[in-house]
mmCIF file with all atom_site columns, C-alpha atoms in Angstrom:
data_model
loop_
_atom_site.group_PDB
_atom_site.id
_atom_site.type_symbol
_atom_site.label_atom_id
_atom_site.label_alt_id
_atom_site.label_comp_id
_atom_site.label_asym_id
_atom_site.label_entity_id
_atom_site.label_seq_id
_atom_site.pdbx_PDB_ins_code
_atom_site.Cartn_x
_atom_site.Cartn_y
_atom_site.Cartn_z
_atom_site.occupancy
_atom_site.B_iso_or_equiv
_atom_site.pdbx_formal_charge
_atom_site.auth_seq_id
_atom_site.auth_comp_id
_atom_site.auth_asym_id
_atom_site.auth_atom_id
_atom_site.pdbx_PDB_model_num
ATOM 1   C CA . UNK A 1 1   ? 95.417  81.149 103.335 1.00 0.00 ? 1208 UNK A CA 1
ATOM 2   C CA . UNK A 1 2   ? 94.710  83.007 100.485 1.00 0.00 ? 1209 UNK A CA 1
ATOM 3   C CA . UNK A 1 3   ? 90.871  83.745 98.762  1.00 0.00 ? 1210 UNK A CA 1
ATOM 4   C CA . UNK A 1 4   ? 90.397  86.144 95.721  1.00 0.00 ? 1211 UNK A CA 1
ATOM 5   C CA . UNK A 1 5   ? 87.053  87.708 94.823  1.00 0.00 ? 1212 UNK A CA 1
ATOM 6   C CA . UNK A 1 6   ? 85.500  89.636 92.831  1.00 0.00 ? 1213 UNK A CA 1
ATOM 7   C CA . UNK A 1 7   ? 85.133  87.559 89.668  1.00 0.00 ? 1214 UNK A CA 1
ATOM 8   C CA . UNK A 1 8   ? 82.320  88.034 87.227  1.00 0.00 ? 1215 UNK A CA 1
ATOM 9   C CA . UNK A 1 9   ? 80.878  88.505 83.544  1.00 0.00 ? 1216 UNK A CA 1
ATOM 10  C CA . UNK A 1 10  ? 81.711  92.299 82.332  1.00 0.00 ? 1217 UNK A CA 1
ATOM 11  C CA . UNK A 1 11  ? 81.566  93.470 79.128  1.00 0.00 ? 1218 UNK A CA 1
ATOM 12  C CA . UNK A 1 12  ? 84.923  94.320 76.731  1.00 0.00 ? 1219 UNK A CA 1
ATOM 13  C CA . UNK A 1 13  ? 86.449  97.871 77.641  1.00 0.00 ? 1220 UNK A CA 1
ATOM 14  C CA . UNK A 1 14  ? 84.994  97.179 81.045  1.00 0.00 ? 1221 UNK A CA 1
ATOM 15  C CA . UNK A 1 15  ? 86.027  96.921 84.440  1.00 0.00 ? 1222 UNK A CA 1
ATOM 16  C CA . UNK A 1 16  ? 86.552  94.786 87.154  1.00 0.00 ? 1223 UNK A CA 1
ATOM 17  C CA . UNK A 1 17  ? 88.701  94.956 90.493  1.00 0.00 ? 1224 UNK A CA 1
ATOM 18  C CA . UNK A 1 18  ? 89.650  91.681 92.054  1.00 0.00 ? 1225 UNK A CA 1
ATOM 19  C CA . UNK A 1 19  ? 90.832  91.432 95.787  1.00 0.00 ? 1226 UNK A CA 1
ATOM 20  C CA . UNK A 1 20  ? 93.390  88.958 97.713  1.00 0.00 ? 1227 UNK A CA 1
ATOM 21  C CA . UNK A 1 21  ? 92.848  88.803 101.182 1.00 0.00 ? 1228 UNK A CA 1
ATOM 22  C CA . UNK A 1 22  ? 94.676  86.751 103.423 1.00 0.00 ? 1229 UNK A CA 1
ATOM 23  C CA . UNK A 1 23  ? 93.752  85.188 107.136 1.00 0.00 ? 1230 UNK A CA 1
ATOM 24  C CA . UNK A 1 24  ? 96.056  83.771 109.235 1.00 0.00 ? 1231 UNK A CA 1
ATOM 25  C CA . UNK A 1 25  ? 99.301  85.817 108.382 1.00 0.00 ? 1232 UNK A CA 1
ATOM 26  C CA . UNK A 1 26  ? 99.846  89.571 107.183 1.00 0.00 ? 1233 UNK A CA 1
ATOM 27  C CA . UNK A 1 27  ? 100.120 90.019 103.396 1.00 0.00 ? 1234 UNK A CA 1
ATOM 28  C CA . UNK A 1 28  ? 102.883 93.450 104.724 1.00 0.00 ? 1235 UNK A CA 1
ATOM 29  C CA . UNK A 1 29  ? 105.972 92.411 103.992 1.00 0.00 ? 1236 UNK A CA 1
ATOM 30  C CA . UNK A 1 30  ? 105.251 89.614 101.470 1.00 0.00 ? 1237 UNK A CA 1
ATOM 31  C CA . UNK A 1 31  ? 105.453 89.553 97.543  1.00 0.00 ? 1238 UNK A CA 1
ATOM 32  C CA . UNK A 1 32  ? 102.137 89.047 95.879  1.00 0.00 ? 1239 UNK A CA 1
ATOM 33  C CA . UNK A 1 33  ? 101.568 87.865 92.402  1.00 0.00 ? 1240 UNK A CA 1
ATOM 34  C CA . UNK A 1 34  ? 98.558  87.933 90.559  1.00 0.00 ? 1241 UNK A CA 1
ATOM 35  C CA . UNK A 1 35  ? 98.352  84.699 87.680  1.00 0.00 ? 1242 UNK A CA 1
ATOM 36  C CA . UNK A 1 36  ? 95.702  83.289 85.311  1.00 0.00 ? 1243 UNK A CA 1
ATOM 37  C CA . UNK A 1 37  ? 94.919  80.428 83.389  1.00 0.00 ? 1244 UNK A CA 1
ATOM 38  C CA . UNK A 1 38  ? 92.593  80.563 80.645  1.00 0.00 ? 1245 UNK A CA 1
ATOM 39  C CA . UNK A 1 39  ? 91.014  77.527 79.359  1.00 0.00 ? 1246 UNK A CA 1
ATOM 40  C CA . UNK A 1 40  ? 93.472  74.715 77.981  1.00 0.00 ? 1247 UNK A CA 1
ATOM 41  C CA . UNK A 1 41  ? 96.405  77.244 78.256  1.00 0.00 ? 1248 UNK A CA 1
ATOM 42  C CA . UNK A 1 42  ? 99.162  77.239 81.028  1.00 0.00 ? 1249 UNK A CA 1
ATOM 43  C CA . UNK A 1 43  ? 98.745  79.614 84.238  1.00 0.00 ? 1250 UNK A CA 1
ATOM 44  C CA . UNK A 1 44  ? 100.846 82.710 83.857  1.00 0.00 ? 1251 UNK A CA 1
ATOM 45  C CA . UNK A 1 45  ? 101.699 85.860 85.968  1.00 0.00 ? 1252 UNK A CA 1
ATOM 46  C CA . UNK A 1 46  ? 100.277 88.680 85.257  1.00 0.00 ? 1253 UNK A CA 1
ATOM 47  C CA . UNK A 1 47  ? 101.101 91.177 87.946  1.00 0.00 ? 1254 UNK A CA 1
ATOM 48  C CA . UNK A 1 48  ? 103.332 91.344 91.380  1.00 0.00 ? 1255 UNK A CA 1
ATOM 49  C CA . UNK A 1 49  ? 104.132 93.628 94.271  1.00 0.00 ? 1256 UNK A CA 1
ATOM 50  C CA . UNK A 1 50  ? 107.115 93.486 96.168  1.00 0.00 ? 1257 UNK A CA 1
ATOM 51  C CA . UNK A 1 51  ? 107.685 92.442 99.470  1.00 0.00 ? 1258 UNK A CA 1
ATOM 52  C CA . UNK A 1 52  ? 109.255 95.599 100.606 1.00 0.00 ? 1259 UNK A CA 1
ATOM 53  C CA . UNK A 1 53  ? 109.043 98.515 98.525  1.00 0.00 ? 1260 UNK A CA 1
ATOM 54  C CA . UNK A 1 54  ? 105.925 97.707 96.767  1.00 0.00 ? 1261 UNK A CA 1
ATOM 55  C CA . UNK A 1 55  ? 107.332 98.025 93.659  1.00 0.00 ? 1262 UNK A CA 1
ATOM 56  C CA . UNK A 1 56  ? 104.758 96.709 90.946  1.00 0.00 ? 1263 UNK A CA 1
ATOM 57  C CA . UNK A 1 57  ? 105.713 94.886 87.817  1.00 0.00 ? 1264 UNK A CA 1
ATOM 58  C CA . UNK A 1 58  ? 103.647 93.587 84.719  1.00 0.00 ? 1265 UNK A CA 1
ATOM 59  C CA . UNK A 1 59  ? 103.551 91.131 82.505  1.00 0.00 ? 1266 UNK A CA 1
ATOM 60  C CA . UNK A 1 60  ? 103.256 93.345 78.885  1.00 0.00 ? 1267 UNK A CA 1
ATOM 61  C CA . UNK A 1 61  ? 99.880  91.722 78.123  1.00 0.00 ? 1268 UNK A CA 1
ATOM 62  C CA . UNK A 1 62  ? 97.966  93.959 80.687  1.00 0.00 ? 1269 UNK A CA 1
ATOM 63  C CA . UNK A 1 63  ? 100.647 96.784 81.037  1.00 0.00 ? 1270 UNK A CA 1
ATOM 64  C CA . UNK A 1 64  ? 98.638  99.970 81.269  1.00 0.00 ? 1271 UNK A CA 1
ATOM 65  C CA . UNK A 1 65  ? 95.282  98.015 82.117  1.00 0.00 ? 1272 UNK A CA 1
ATOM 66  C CA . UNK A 1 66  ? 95.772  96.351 84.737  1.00 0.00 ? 1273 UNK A CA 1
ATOM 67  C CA . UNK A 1 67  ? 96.927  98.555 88.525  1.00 0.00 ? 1274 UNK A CA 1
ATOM 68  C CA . UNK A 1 68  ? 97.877  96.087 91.425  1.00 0.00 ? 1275 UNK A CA 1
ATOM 69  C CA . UNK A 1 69  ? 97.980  97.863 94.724  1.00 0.00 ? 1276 UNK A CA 1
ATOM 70  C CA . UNK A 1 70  ? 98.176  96.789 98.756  1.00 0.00 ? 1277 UNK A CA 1
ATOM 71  C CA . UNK A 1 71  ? 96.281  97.596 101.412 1.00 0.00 ? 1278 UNK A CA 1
ATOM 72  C CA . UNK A 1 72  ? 97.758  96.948 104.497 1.00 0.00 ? 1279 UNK A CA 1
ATOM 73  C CA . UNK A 1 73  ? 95.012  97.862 106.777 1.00 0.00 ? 1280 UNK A CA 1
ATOM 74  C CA . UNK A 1 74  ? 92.595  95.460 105.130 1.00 0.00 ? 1281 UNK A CA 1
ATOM 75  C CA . UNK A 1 75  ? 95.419  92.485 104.737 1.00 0.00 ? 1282 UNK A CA 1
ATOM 76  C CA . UNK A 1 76  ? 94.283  92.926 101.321 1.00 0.00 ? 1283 UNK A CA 1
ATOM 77  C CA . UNK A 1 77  ? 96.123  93.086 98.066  1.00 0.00 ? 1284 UNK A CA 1
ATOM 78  C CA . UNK A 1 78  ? 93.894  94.540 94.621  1.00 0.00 ? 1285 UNK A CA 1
ATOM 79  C CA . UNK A 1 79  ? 94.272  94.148 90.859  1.00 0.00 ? 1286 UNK A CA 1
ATOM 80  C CA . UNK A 1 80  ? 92.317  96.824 89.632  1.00 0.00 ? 1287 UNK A CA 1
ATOM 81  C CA . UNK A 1 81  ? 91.003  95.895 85.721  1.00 0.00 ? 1288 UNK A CA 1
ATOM 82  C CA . UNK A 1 82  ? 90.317  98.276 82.877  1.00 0.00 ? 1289 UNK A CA 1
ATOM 83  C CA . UNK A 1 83  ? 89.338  97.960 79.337  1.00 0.00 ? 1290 UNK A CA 1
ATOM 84  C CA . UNK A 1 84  ? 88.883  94.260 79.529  1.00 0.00 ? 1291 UNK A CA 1
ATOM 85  C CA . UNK A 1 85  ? 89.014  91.887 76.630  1.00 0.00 ? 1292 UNK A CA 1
ATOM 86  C CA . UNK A 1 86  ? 87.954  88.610 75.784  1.00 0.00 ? 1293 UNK A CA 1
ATOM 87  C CA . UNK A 1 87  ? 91.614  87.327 76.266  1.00 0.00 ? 1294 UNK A CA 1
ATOM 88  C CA . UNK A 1 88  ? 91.258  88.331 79.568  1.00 0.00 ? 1295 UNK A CA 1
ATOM 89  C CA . UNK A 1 89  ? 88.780  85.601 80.177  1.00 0.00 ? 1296 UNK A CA 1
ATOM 90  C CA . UNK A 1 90  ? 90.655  83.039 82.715  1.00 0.00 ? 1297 UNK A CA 1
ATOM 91  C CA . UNK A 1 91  ? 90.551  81.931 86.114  1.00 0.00 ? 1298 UNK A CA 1
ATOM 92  C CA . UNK A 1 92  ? 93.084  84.097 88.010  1.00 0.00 ? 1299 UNK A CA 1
ATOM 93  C CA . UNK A 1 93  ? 94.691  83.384 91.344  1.00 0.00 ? 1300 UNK A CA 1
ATOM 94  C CA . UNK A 1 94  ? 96.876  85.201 93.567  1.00 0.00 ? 1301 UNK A CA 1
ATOM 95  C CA . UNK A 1 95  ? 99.738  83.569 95.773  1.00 0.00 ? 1302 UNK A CA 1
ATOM 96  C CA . UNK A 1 96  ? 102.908 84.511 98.089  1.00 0.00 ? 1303 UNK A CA 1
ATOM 97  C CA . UNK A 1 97  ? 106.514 84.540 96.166  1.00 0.00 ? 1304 UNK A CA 1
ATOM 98  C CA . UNK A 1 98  ? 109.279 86.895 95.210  1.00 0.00 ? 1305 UNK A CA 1
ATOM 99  C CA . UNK A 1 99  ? 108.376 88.857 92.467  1.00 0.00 ? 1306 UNK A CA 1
ATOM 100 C CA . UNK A 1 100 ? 111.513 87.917 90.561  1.00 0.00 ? 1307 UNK A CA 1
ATOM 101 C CA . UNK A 1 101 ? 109.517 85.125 89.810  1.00 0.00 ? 1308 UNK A CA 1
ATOM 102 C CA . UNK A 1 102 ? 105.934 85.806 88.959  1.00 0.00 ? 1309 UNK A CA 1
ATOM 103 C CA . UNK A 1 103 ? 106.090 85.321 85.033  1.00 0.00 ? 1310 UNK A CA 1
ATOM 104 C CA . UNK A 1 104 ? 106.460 81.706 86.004  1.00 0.00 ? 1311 UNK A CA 1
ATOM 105 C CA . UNK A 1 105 ? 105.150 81.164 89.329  1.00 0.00 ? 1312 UNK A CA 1
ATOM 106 C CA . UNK A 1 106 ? 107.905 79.306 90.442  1.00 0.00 ? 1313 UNK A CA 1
ATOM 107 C CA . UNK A 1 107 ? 108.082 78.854 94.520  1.00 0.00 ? 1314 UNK A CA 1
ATOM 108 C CA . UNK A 1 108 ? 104.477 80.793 94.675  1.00 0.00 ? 1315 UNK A CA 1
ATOM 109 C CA . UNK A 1 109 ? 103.014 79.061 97.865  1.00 0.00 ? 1316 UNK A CA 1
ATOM 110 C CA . UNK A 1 110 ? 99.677  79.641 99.362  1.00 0.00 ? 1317 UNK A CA 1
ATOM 111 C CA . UNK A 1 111 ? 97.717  80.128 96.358  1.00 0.00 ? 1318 UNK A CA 1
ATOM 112 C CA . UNK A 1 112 ? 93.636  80.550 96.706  1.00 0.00 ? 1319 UNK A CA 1
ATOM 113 C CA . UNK A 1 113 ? 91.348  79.212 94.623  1.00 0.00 ? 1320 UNK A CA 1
ATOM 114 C CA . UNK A 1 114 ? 90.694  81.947 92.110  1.00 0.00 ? 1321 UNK A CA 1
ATOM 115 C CA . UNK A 1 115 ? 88.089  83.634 90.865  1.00 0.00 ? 1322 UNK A CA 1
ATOM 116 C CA . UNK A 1 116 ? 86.436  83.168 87.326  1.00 0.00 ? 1323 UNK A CA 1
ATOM 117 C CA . UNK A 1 117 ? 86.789  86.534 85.286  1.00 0.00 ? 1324 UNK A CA 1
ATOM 118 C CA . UNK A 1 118 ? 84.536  86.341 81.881  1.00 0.00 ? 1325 UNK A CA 1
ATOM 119 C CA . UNK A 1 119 ? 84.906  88.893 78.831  1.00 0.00 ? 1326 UNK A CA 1
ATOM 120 C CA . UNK A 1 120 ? 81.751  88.362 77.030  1.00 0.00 ? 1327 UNK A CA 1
ATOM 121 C CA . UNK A 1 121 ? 79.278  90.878 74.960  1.00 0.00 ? 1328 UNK A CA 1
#
């Protein structure tokens, strides 16, 4: 099982960090993605790490914004979010897949809830 949080209303060119924890199984050794769906749009990926390098990959939308990062110790994978915009507005989600992947989400399992991140002034 999966649970983000961390959500909230921020301003634009704020910042926000989200956080993926996991119970029940270790996150080490398993690709993460990071998605979002924004209202009446289709969930994308945004951001993955890799099972076993930890090699981190974008989607070009939040390249240079966005920093996704594992920490083993606290079974916990971040997505650390600058300079937010109003696009970024969107429920995002994180799940348990090959990064190879994560643009689409295809064979993501375990996916959590979300959390609700608003870009508002």
């Amino acid at each position: 099982q999966l649970v983000e949080s961390g959500g909230g209303l921020v301003q634009p060119g704020g910042s926000l960090r989200l956080s993926c924890t996991a119970s029940g199984f270790h996150l080490e050794g398993y690709g993460i993605g990071w998605f979002r769906q924004a209202p009446g749009k289709e969930r994308g990926g945004i951001s993955c790490i890799n099972s076993h390098d930890d090699t981190t990959h974008y989607a070009d939308s939040v390249k240079g914004r966005f920093t996704i990062s594992r920490d083993v110790a606290k079974n916990t994978v971040y997505l650390q979010m600058d300079n937010l915009k109003p696009e970024d507005t969107a429920l995002y989600s994180c799940a348990v897949g090959a990064c190879s992947t994560f643009y689409s989400g295809w064979n993501f399992v375990r996916w959590g809830p979300g959390t609700q991140v608003t870009v508002s002034s």
